[in-house]
Amino acid sequence: MARDRRRVTEATLLAATLSGLPSTLHAVIKQRSLRSAAVDAYDTTCAVGTLVPPGRPGFGRGAAAHLAISMLCGETLARTLPRDHSAAWGAAAGLLIGVINVGVIGRSFPAISRLPLVPQLADNVMFGTVFAVALDRRDRQHGSHGVMAHA
């Protein structure tokens, strides 16, 4: 059964918003400064901007690229994640996405390859997990016909 587009988009946007928490927390712990962690998050977003031609870092390009990548990943997860044990499958899928996006593709972009790998992979695991849990919750709240399910 196909999943409702609106619920997929909502789950994707939530996951994209929260997915940077692991690397941000890592930066806070490592640098012991919220300001430094905020700068780190900004720099990471700018690094993602190098994926967009002409390949220069930029916050706007990075945010747009992150959103586009997140939408593509969310759509892929919505079509492939099993409905049973969705959080575990989402975490595993997020790790796979991270290995491909950060570990393989990102390694050919110097600004991305300079980012610490494990926190970036953790961000992707967070994306997959949040996406799966949010979509599962929305699926449980709504019947297969988009009507609120009754308890």
PDB file of C-alpha atoms in Angstrom:
ATOM      1  CA  MET A   1       0.000   0.000   0.000  1.00  0.00           C
ATOM      2  CA  ALA A   2       1.369   3.401  -0.976  1.00  0.00           C
ATOM      3  CA  ARG A   3       1.921   5.863   1.818  1.00  0.00           C
ATOM      4  CA  ASP A   4       0.228   9.241   1.937  1.00  0.00           C
ATOM      5  CA  ARG A   5       2.421  11.930   0.319  1.00  0.00           C
ATOM      6  CA  ARG A   6       1.658  14.525   2.975  1.00  0.00           C
ATOM      7  CA  ARG A   7       2.663  12.205   5.818  1.00  0.00           C
ATOM      8  CA  VAL A   8       5.855  11.241   3.965  1.00  0.00           C
ATOM      9  CA  THR A   9       6.717  14.921   3.499  1.00  0.00           C
ATOM     10  CA  GLU A  10       5.997  15.711   7.160  1.00  0.00           C
ATOM     11  CA  ALA A  11       8.143  12.793   8.340  1.00  0.00           C
ATOM     12  CA  THR A  12      10.939  13.834   5.976  1.00  0.00           C
ATOM     13  CA  LEU A  13      10.933  17.449   7.142  1.00  0.00           C
ATOM     14  CA  LEU A  14      10.963  16.392  10.795  1.00  0.00           C
ATOM     15  CA  ALA A  15      13.818  13.951  10.168  1.00  0.00           C
ATOM     16  CA  ALA A  16      15.782  16.526   8.165  1.00  0.00           C
ATOM     17  CA  THR A  17      15.359  19.059  10.970  1.00  0.00           C
ATOM     18  CA  LEU A  18      16.454  16.717  13.764  1.00  0.00           C
ATOM     19  CA  SER A  19      19.087  14.718  11.891  1.00  0.00           C
ATOM     20  CA  GLY A  20      21.944  17.066  12.756  1.00  0.00           C
ATOM     21  CA  LEU A  21      21.563  16.549  16.507  1.00  0.00           C
ATOM     22  CA  PRO A  22      24.192  13.791  16.879  1.00  0.00           C
ATOM     23  CA  SER A  23      26.982  15.752  15.173  1.00  0.00           C
ATOM     24  CA  THR A  24      25.947  18.933  16.988  1.00  0.00           C
ATOM     25  CA  LEU A  25      26.006  17.129  20.334  1.00  0.00           C
ATOM     26  CA  HIS A  26      29.401  15.669  19.401  1.00  0.00           C
ATOM     27  CA  ALA A  27      30.668  19.192  18.645  1.00  0.00           C
ATOM     28  CA  VAL A  28      29.306  20.541  21.955  1.00  0.00           C
ATOM     29  CA  ILE A  29      30.998  17.752  23.924  1.00  0.00           C
ATOM     30  CA  LYS A  30      34.262  17.998  21.999  1.00  0.00           C
ATOM     31  CA  GLN A  31      34.501  21.795  21.920  1.00  0.00           C
ATOM     32  CA  ARG A  32      32.698  22.490  25.222  1.00  0.00           C
ATOM     33  CA  SER A  33      31.028  25.507  23.686  1.00  0.00           C
ATOM     34  CA  LEU A  34      27.559  26.039  22.226  1.00  0.00           C
ATOM     35  CA  ARG A  35      28.895  28.871  20.084  1.00  0.00           C
ATOM     36  CA  SER A  36      31.604  26.652  18.608  1.00  0.00           C
ATOM     37  CA  ALA A  37      29.048  23.913  17.971  1.00  0.00           C
ATOM     38  CA  ALA A  38      26.789  26.413  16.177  1.00  0.00           C
ATOM     39  CA  VAL A  39      29.721  27.493  14.009  1.00  0.00           C
ATOM     40  CA  ASP A  40      30.433  23.819  13.330  1.00  0.00           C
ATOM     41  CA  ALA A  41      26.817  23.223  12.236  1.00  0.00           C
ATOM     42  CA  TYR A  42      27.007  26.294   9.980  1.00  0.00           C
ATOM     43  CA  ASP A  43      30.306  25.125   8.465  1.00  0.00           C
ATOM     44  CA  THR A  44      28.896  21.638   7.893  1.00  0.00           C
ATOM     45  CA  THR A  45      25.897  23.086   6.055  1.00  0.00           C
ATOM     46  CA  CYS A  46      28.258  25.209   3.951  1.00  0.00           C
ATOM     47  CA  ALA A  47      30.292  22.082   3.130  1.00  0.00           C
ATOM     48  CA  VAL A  48      27.162  20.398   1.763  1.00  0.00           C
ATOM     49  CA  GLY A  49      26.884  23.396  -0.564  1.00  0.00           C
ATOM     50  CA  THR A  50      29.929  22.099  -2.440  1.00  0.00           C
ATOM     51  CA  LEU A  51      27.702  19.355  -3.868  1.00  0.00           C
ATOM     52  CA  VAL A  52      25.835  22.001  -5.875  1.00  0.00           C
ATOM     53  CA  PRO A  53      27.494  23.458  -8.993  1.00  0.00           C
ATOM     54  CA  PRO A  54      29.764  25.369  -9.156  1.00  0.00           C
ATOM     55  CA  GLY A  55      31.026  23.473  -6.104  1.00  0.00           C
ATOM     56  CA  ARG A  56      31.645  26.385  -3.754  1.00  0.00           C
ATOM     57  CA  PRO A  57      30.672  26.170  -0.102  1.00  0.00           C
ATOM     58  CA  GLY A  58      27.651  28.229   0.867  1.00  0.00           C
ATOM     59  CA  PHE A  59      24.998  28.097   3.554  1.00  0.00           C
ATOM     60  CA  GLY A  60      22.032  28.637   1.222  1.00  0.00           C
ATOM     61  CA  ARG A  61      23.284  26.076  -1.290  1.00  0.00           C
ATOM     62  CA  GLY A  62      24.048  23.672   1.552  1.00  0.00           C
ATOM     63  CA  ALA A  63      20.603  24.041   3.107  1.00  0.00           C
ATOM     64  CA  ALA A  64      18.941  23.558  -0.297  1.00  0.00           C
ATOM     65  CA  ALA A  65      21.114  20.523  -1.070  1.00  0.00           C
ATOM     66  CA  HIS A  66      20.404  19.039   2.369  1.00  0.00           C
ATOM     67  CA  LEU A  67      16.669  19.478   1.843  1.00  0.00           C
ATOM     68  CA  ALA A  68      16.813  17.939  -1.648  1.00  0.00           C
ATOM     69  CA  ILE A  69      18.867  14.975  -0.427  1.00  0.00           C
ATOM     70  CA  SER A  70      16.511  14.545   2.536  1.00  0.00           C
ATOM     71  CA  MET A  71      13.439  14.570   0.287  1.00  0.00           C
ATOM     72  CA  LEU A  72      15.002  11.958  -1.998  1.00  0.00           C
ATOM     73  CA  CYS A  73      15.981   9.784   0.970  1.00  0.00           C
ATOM     74  CA  GLY A  74      12.562  10.190   2.597  1.00  0.00           C
ATOM     75  CA  GLU A  75      10.812   9.158  -0.595  1.00  0.00           C
ATOM     76  CA  THR A  76      13.105   6.148  -0.951  1.00  0.00           C
ATOM     77  CA  LEU A  77      12.540   5.102   2.665  1.00  0.00           C
ATOM     78  CA  ALA A  78       8.768   5.520   2.342  1.00  0.00           C
ATOM     79  CA  ARG A  79       8.771   3.105  -0.581  1.00  0.00           C
ATOM     80  CA  THR A  80      11.159   0.535   0.887  1.00  0.00           C
ATOM     81  CA  LEU A  81      10.903   0.423   4.691  1.00  0.00           C
ATOM     82  CA  PRO A  82       8.878  -2.472   6.046  1.00  0.00           C
ATOM     83  CA  ARG A  83       6.044  -1.452   8.343  1.00  0.00           C
ATOM     84  CA  ASP A  84       7.119  -3.907  11.058  1.00  0.00           C
ATOM     85  CA  HIS A  85      10.039  -2.897  13.292  1.00  0.00           C
ATOM     86  CA  SER A  86      10.199   0.401  11.417  1.00  0.00           C
ATOM     87  CA  ALA A  87      12.550   2.176  13.862  1.00  0.00           C
ATOM     88  CA  ALA A  88      15.200  -0.540  13.580  1.00  0.00           C
ATOM     89  CA  TRP A  89      14.850  -0.694   9.808  1.00  0.00           C
ATOM     90  CA  GLY A  90      14.958   3.113   9.637  1.00  0.00           C
ATOM     91  CA  ALA A  91      18.182   3.207  11.657  1.00  0.00           C
ATOM     92  CA  ALA A  92      19.771   0.544   9.446  1.00  0.00           C
ATOM     93  CA  ALA A  93      18.627   2.320   6.285  1.00  0.00           C
ATOM     94  CA  GLY A  94      19.941   5.622   7.660  1.00  0.00           C
ATOM     95  CA  LEU A  95      23.341   4.041   8.250  1.00  0.00           C
ATOM     96  CA  LEU A  96      23.369   2.704   4.690  1.00  0.00           C
ATOM     97  CA  ILE A  97      22.390   6.133   3.353  1.00  0.00           C
ATOM     98  CA  GLY A  98      25.202   7.678   5.402  1.00  0.00           C
ATOM     99  CA  VAL A  99      27.776   5.195   4.143  1.00  0.00           C
ATOM    100  CA  ILE A 100      26.781   5.998   0.557  1.00  0.00           C
ATOM    101  CA  ASN A 101      26.302   9.773   0.918  1.00  0.00           C
ATOM    102  CA  VAL A 102      29.095  10.618   3.348  1.00  0.00           C
ATOM    103  CA  GLY A 103      31.444   7.666   3.164  1.00  0.00           C
ATOM    104  CA  VAL A 104      31.468   7.167  -0.601  1.00  0.00           C
ATOM    105  CA  ILE A 105      30.110  10.195  -2.497  1.00  0.00           C
ATOM    106  CA  GLY A 106      31.127  12.787   0.088  1.00  0.00           C
ATOM    107  CA  ARG A 107      34.724  11.583   0.209  1.00  0.00           C
ATOM    108  CA  SER A 108      35.301  13.001  -3.283  1.00  0.00           C
ATOM    109  CA  PHE A 109      34.370  16.486  -2.029  1.00  0.00           C
ATOM    110  CA  PRO A 110      37.185  17.930   0.138  1.00  0.00           C
ATOM    111  CA  ALA A 111      34.905  20.092   2.319  1.00  0.00           C
ATOM    112  CA  ILE A 112      32.796  17.041   3.149  1.00  0.00           C
ATOM    113  CA  SER A 113      35.700  14.631   3.513  1.00  0.00           C
ATOM    114  CA  ARG A 114      37.156  16.896   6.220  1.00  0.00           C
ATOM    115  CA  LEU A 115      34.062  16.383   8.386  1.00  0.00           C
ATOM    116  CA  PRO A 116      34.373  13.750  11.126  1.00  0.00           C
ATOM    117  CA  LEU A 117      32.866  10.573   9.669  1.00  0.00           C
ATOM    118  CA  VAL A 118      31.254   8.938  12.720  1.00  0.00           C
ATOM    119  CA  PRO A 119      29.139  11.966  13.765  1.00  0.00           C
ATOM    120  CA  GLN A 120      28.005  12.379  10.156  1.00  0.00           C
ATOM    121  CA  LEU A 121      27.009   8.713  10.002  1.00  0.00           C
ATOM    122  CA  ALA A 122      25.169   9.154  13.309  1.00  0.00           C
ATOM    123  CA  ASP A 123      23.237  12.039  11.741  1.00  0.00           C
ATOM    124  CA  ASN A 124      22.105   9.722   8.960  1.00  0.00           C
ATOM    125  CA  VAL A 125      21.078   7.026  11.445  1.00  0.00           C
ATOM    126  CA  MET A 126      19.082   9.717  13.254  1.00  0.00           C
ATOM    127  CA  PHE A 127      17.423  10.724   9.972  1.00  0.00           C
ATOM    128  CA  GLY A 128      16.362   7.163   9.201  1.00  0.00           C
ATOM    129  CA  THR A 129      15.134   6.499  12.725  1.00  0.00           C
ATOM    130  CA  VAL A 130      13.177   9.747  13.095  1.00  0.00           C
ATOM    131  CA  PHE A 131      11.692   9.337   9.627  1.00  0.00           C
ATOM    132  CA  ALA A 132      10.558   5.770  10.317  1.00  0.00           C
ATOM    133  CA  VAL A 133       9.114   6.538  13.757  1.00  0.00           C
ATOM    134  CA  ALA A 134       7.332   9.678  12.534  1.00  0.00           C
ATOM    135  CA  LEU A 135       5.881   7.925   9.503  1.00  0.00           C
ATOM    136  CA  ASP A 136       4.886   4.890  11.561  1.00  0.00           C
ATOM    137  CA  ARG A 137       3.150   7.133  14.085  1.00  0.00           C
ATOM    138  CA  ARG A 138       1.298   8.965  11.337  1.00  0.00           C
ATOM    139  CA  ASP A 139       0.341   5.654   9.701  1.00  0.00           C
ATOM    140  CA  ARG A 140      -1.028   4.417  13.043  1.00  0.00           C
ATOM    141  CA  GLN A 141      -2.976   7.647  13.606  1.00  0.00           C
ATOM    142  CA  HIS A 142      -4.579   7.429  10.175  1.00  0.00           C
ATOM    143  CA  GLY A 143      -6.357   4.474   8.664  1.00  0.00           C
ATOM    144  CA  SER A 144      -5.354   3.171   5.267  1.00  0.00           C
ATOM    145  CA  HIS A 145      -7.859   5.617   3.761  1.00  0.00           C
ATOM    146  CA  GLY A 146      -6.374   8.686   5.446  1.00  0.00           C
ATOM    147  CA  VAL A 147      -9.061   8.782   8.167  1.00  0.00           C
ATOM    148  CA  MET A 148      -8.181   9.005  11.837  1.00  0.00           C
ATOM    149  CA  ALA A 149      -8.100   5.515  13.320  1.00  0.00           C
ATOM    150  CA  HIS A 150     -10.260   4.967  16.383  1.00  0.00           C
ATOM    151  CA  ALA A 151      -8.801   3.422  19.542  1.00  0.00           C
TER     152      ALA A 151
END
